[in-house]
Amino acid sequence: MRIVLNAVAKGRAQSALPETSTAYETGGATLVVAETEQRPTVLGLVASGRMKVDSGTVTIDGRADASAIRRRVALVDAPVVSEPESNVTVTGVVAEELMFAGHAPNPFAAARWLEGVGLESLATTAIGNVEPAARVRLLLELAALRKDVEGLVLVAPDRHGGEPLAWWRIAQEFAERGYAVLVIAGHASKTTIDALDETVEAAR
C-alpha cells in the first residue's frame, strides 16, 4: 500500500494547511512537518482519508479512494479528533479500543492485553500522565488491533515532550512489522531525526 499526498492544501489562502506533499507506504516510516496547533491534525485527517482537500490530490496505490484509505489507515492521537481524554486511565483507554477492535471491552481483557505488550505497570495511570514514548507505543499498538488497518498516521507526538528519537524508533518498529507509518511533527523534531539519520549513514 502506498498513499501519496500531492500538493494538498486546506482553507482560504491555505490557512488551515499550506501546500504539502508527502507519501507513506507499507514497510516504511515517513516524517512530515506541520507546525501550529491545528495544522498537524488537519494534515492527519487528510492523510488518513478523513478530510477533503481544497486543492491537490490524495491517492492510494495510484487511485483516489478516500473510503479505502479510511478503512485501511488509523488516525492516532490527533488532538481533539482521536486523542484519549487525559484523565482516563490506561485501562479505560485500552478497554474502549478493544471494543472498537471487536474484543471484550472489560478490565480483565484490558489487563491481559497490557500484560501481553509489556505495559501492565501503566494500568492505573491516567493516560495524560504516561511518559511520551510509552504513550506512543500504547496508542499505536491499540490502533494496530483494528480490523483491516495497514497504515498508521501518528499526529504530533512531540507535543507531549520527551525525546523525538524515542518515538521515531517506535514508529520505525511498526514499519518493520509491515505497517505504512506517517508521523506528523514539528521542525525541531525533524532536525533531530535528520541528524540521527546522517550519523547512521556516515557510520556505514
Coordinates of C-alpha atoms in Angstrom, one line a residue:
M1 CA 0.0 0.0 0.0
R2 CA 1.3 3.4 -0.9
I3 CA -0.5 6.7 -0.1
V4 CA 0.6 9.9 -1.8
L5 CA -0.4 13.4 -0.9
N6 CA 0.4 15.7 -3.8
A7 CA 0.3 19.5 -3.1
V8 CA -2.6 19.2 -0.7
A9 CA -3.9 22.4 0.9
K10 CA -6.9 23.4 3.0
G11 CA -8.7 26.6 3.9
R12 CA -8.9 30.1 2.5
A13 CA -5.4 31.1 1.4
Q14 CA -4.3 27.7 2.6
S15 CA -4.8 28.9 6.2
A16 CA -5.7 25.5 7.6
L17 CA -3.0 23.7 5.8
P18 CA -0.3 25.2 3.4
E19 CA 0.5 23.2 0.3
T20 CA 2.1 19.9 1.4
S21 CA 3.4 16.9 -0.4
T22 CA 4.5 13.6 1.2
A23 CA 3.9 9.8 0.8
Y24 CA 4.0 6.8 3.1
E25 CA 3.9 3.1 2.2
T26 CA 3.9 -0.4 3.6
G27 CA 7.1 -1.2 5.5
G28 CA 8.3 2.4 5.8
A29 CA 8.1 5.3 8.3
T30 CA 7.8 8.8 6.9
L31 CA 8.2 12.0 8.9
V32 CA 6.4 15.1 7.6
V33 CA 6.4 18.6 9.1
A34 CA 3.3 20.6 10.1
E35 CA 3.5 23.5 12.6
T36 CA 1.0 25.4 14.7
E37 CA -1.8 23.9 16.9
Q38 CA -4.3 22.9 14.3
R39 CA -2.3 22.0 11.1
P40 CA -0.9 18.7 12.3
T41 CA -4.5 17.5 12.9
V42 CA -5.7 18.8 9.6
L43 CA -2.8 17.1 7.8
G44 CA -3.5 13.9 9.7
L45 CA -7.2 14.0 8.7
V46 CA -6.2 14.5 5.1
A47 CA -3.6 11.7 5.1
S48 CA -6.0 9.2 6.6
G49 CA -8.8 10.0 4.2
R50 CA -11.0 11.7 6.7
M51 CA -11.0 15.3 5.3
K52 CA -11.4 16.5 1.7
V53 CA -8.7 18.9 0.4
D54 CA -9.4 22.2 -1.3
S55 CA -6.5 21.6 -3.7
G56 CA -4.1 18.8 -4.5
T57 CA -4.8 15.0 -4.5
V58 CA -4.6 12.1 -2.2
T59 CA -4.3 8.6 -3.7
I60 CA -3.9 5.1 -2.5
D61 CA -2.0 2.8 -4.9
G62 CA -2.4 5.3 -7.7
R63 CA -6.2 5.9 -7.3
A64 CA -8.4 8.4 -5.5
D65 CA -10.4 6.4 -2.9
A66 CA -10.9 8.1 0.4
S67 CA -13.1 5.3 1.8
A68 CA -10.3 2.7 1.2
I69 CA -7.9 5.0 3.0
R70 CA -10.2 5.5 5.9
R71 CA -10.7 1.7 6.2
R72 CA -7.1 0.8 6.0
V73 CA -5.5 3.7 7.9
A74 CA -5.9 4.6 11.6
L75 CA -5.5 8.2 12.8
V76 CA -3.6 8.0 16.1
D77 CA -3.6 10.6 18.9
A78 CA -4.8 13.5 16.8
P79 CA -5.6 16.5 19.1
V80 CA -9.4 16.9 19.6
V81 CA -10.2 14.2 17.0
S82 CA -8.8 10.9 18.2
E83 CA -6.7 11.6 21.3
P84 CA -8.0 10.0 24.5
E85 CA -9.2 12.1 27.4
S86 CA -6.2 12.9 29.6
N87 CA -7.9 11.9 32.8
V88 CA -8.9 8.4 31.7
T89 CA -6.8 5.6 33.0
V90 CA -4.8 3.4 30.6
T91 CA -7.1 0.5 31.4
G92 CA -10.1 2.6 30.3
V93 CA -8.4 3.6 27.1
V94 CA -7.5 0.0 26.4
A95 CA -11.0 -1.3 27.1
E96 CA -12.5 1.3 24.7
E97 CA -10.1 0.4 21.9
L98 CA -10.7 -3.3 22.5
M99 CA -14.4 -2.7 22.0
F100 CA -13.7 -0.8 18.7
A101 CA -11.5 -3.7 17.6
G102 CA -14.3 -6.3 18.3
H103 CA -12.7 -7.7 21.5
A104 CA -14.2 -7.9 25.0
P105 CA -14.1 -4.4 26.4
N106 CA -13.7 -5.2 30.1
P107 CA -11.0 -4.5 32.7
F108 CA -9.9 -8.2 32.7
A109 CA -9.4 -8.2 29.0
A110 CA -7.6 -4.9 29.2
A111 CA -5.3 -6.2 31.9
R112 CA -4.4 -9.2 29.8
W113 CA -3.7 -7.1 26.8
L114 CA -1.5 -4.7 28.7
E115 CA 0.5 -7.6 30.1
G116 CA 0.9 -9.0 26.6
V117 CA 2.6 -5.8 25.3
G118 CA 4.6 -5.3 28.5
L119 CA 2.7 -2.2 29.7
E120 CA 0.9 -3.6 32.6
S121 CA 2.6 -1.2 35.0
L122 CA 0.6 1.6 33.4
A123 CA -2.8 0.1 34.1
T124 CA -4.0 2.6 36.7
T125 CA -2.1 5.7 35.3
A126 CA -4.1 8.4 33.7
I127 CA -3.2 8.5 30.0
G128 CA -2.3 12.2 30.3
N129 CA 0.5 11.2 32.8
V130 CA 2.1 8.5 30.7
E131 CA 5.6 9.1 29.5
P132 CA 5.7 10.2 25.9
A133 CA 7.4 7.1 24.3
A134 CA 5.2 4.7 26.3
R135 CA 2.1 6.7 25.2
V136 CA 3.1 6.4 21.5
R137 CA 3.7 2.7 21.8
L138 CA 0.4 2.1 23.6
L139 CA -1.7 4.0 21.2
L140 CA 0.0 2.5 18.1
E141 CA -0.4 -1.0 19.5
L142 CA -4.1 -0.3 20.1
A143 CA -4.7 1.2 16.6
A144 CA -3.0 -1.8 15.1
L145 CA -5.7 -4.1 16.7
R146 CA -8.4 -2.7 14.4
K147 CA -9.6 -4.9 11.6
D148 CA -8.1 -4.1 8.1
V149 CA -5.6 -1.5 9.5
E150 CA -2.5 -1.4 7.4
G151 CA -1.4 2.2 7.9
L152 CA -0.9 4.4 11.0
V153 CA -0.9 8.2 11.0
L154 CA 0.6 9.5 14.2
V155 CA -0.1 13.2 14.9
A156 CA 2.2 15.5 16.8
P157 CA 3.8 13.1 19.3
D158 CA 6.3 15.9 20.1
R159 CA 3.5 17.9 21.7
H160 CA 3.9 15.6 24.8
G161 CA 7.6 16.4 25.2
G162 CA 10.2 13.7 25.6
E163 CA 13.0 12.7 23.2
P164 CA 12.0 12.7 19.4
L165 CA 14.3 9.8 18.7
A166 CA 12.4 7.6 21.2
W167 CA 9.0 7.9 19.4
W168 CA 10.7 7.8 16.0
R169 CA 12.3 4.4 16.8
I170 CA 8.9 3.1 17.8
A171 CA 7.4 4.3 14.5
Q172 CA 10.2 2.5 12.7
E173 CA 9.5 -0.6 14.6
F174 CA 5.9 -0.6 13.4
A175 CA 7.1 -0.1 9.9
E176 CA 9.3 -3.1 10.2
R177 CA 6.3 -5.0 11.3
G178 CA 4.7 -4.2 7.9
Y179 CA 2.7 -1.1 8.5
A180 CA 2.8 2.1 6.5
V181 CA 3.6 4.8 9.1
L182 CA 3.3 8.5 8.7
V183 CA 4.4 10.7 11.6
I184 CA 3.4 14.4 11.7
A185 CA 5.7 16.6 13.8
G186 CA 7.4 19.9 14.1
H187 CA 10.6 21.3 12.5
A188 CA 12.6 20.8 15.7
S189 CA 11.8 17.1 15.8
K190 CA 12.7 16.7 12.1
T191 CA 16.0 18.4 12.6
T192 CA 16.9 16.0 15.4
I193 CA 15.8 12.9 13.5
D194 CA 17.6 14.0 10.3
A195 CA 20.8 14.5 12.3
L196 CA 20.5 10.9 13.5
D197 CA 19.9 9.6 10.0
E198 CA 23.0 11.5 8.8
T199 CA 25.1 10.0 11.6
V200 CA 23.9 6.5 10.8
E201 CA 24.7 7.0 7.1
A202 CA 28.1 8.3 7.9
A203 CA 28.9 5.3 10.0
R204 CA 28.0 2.8 7.3

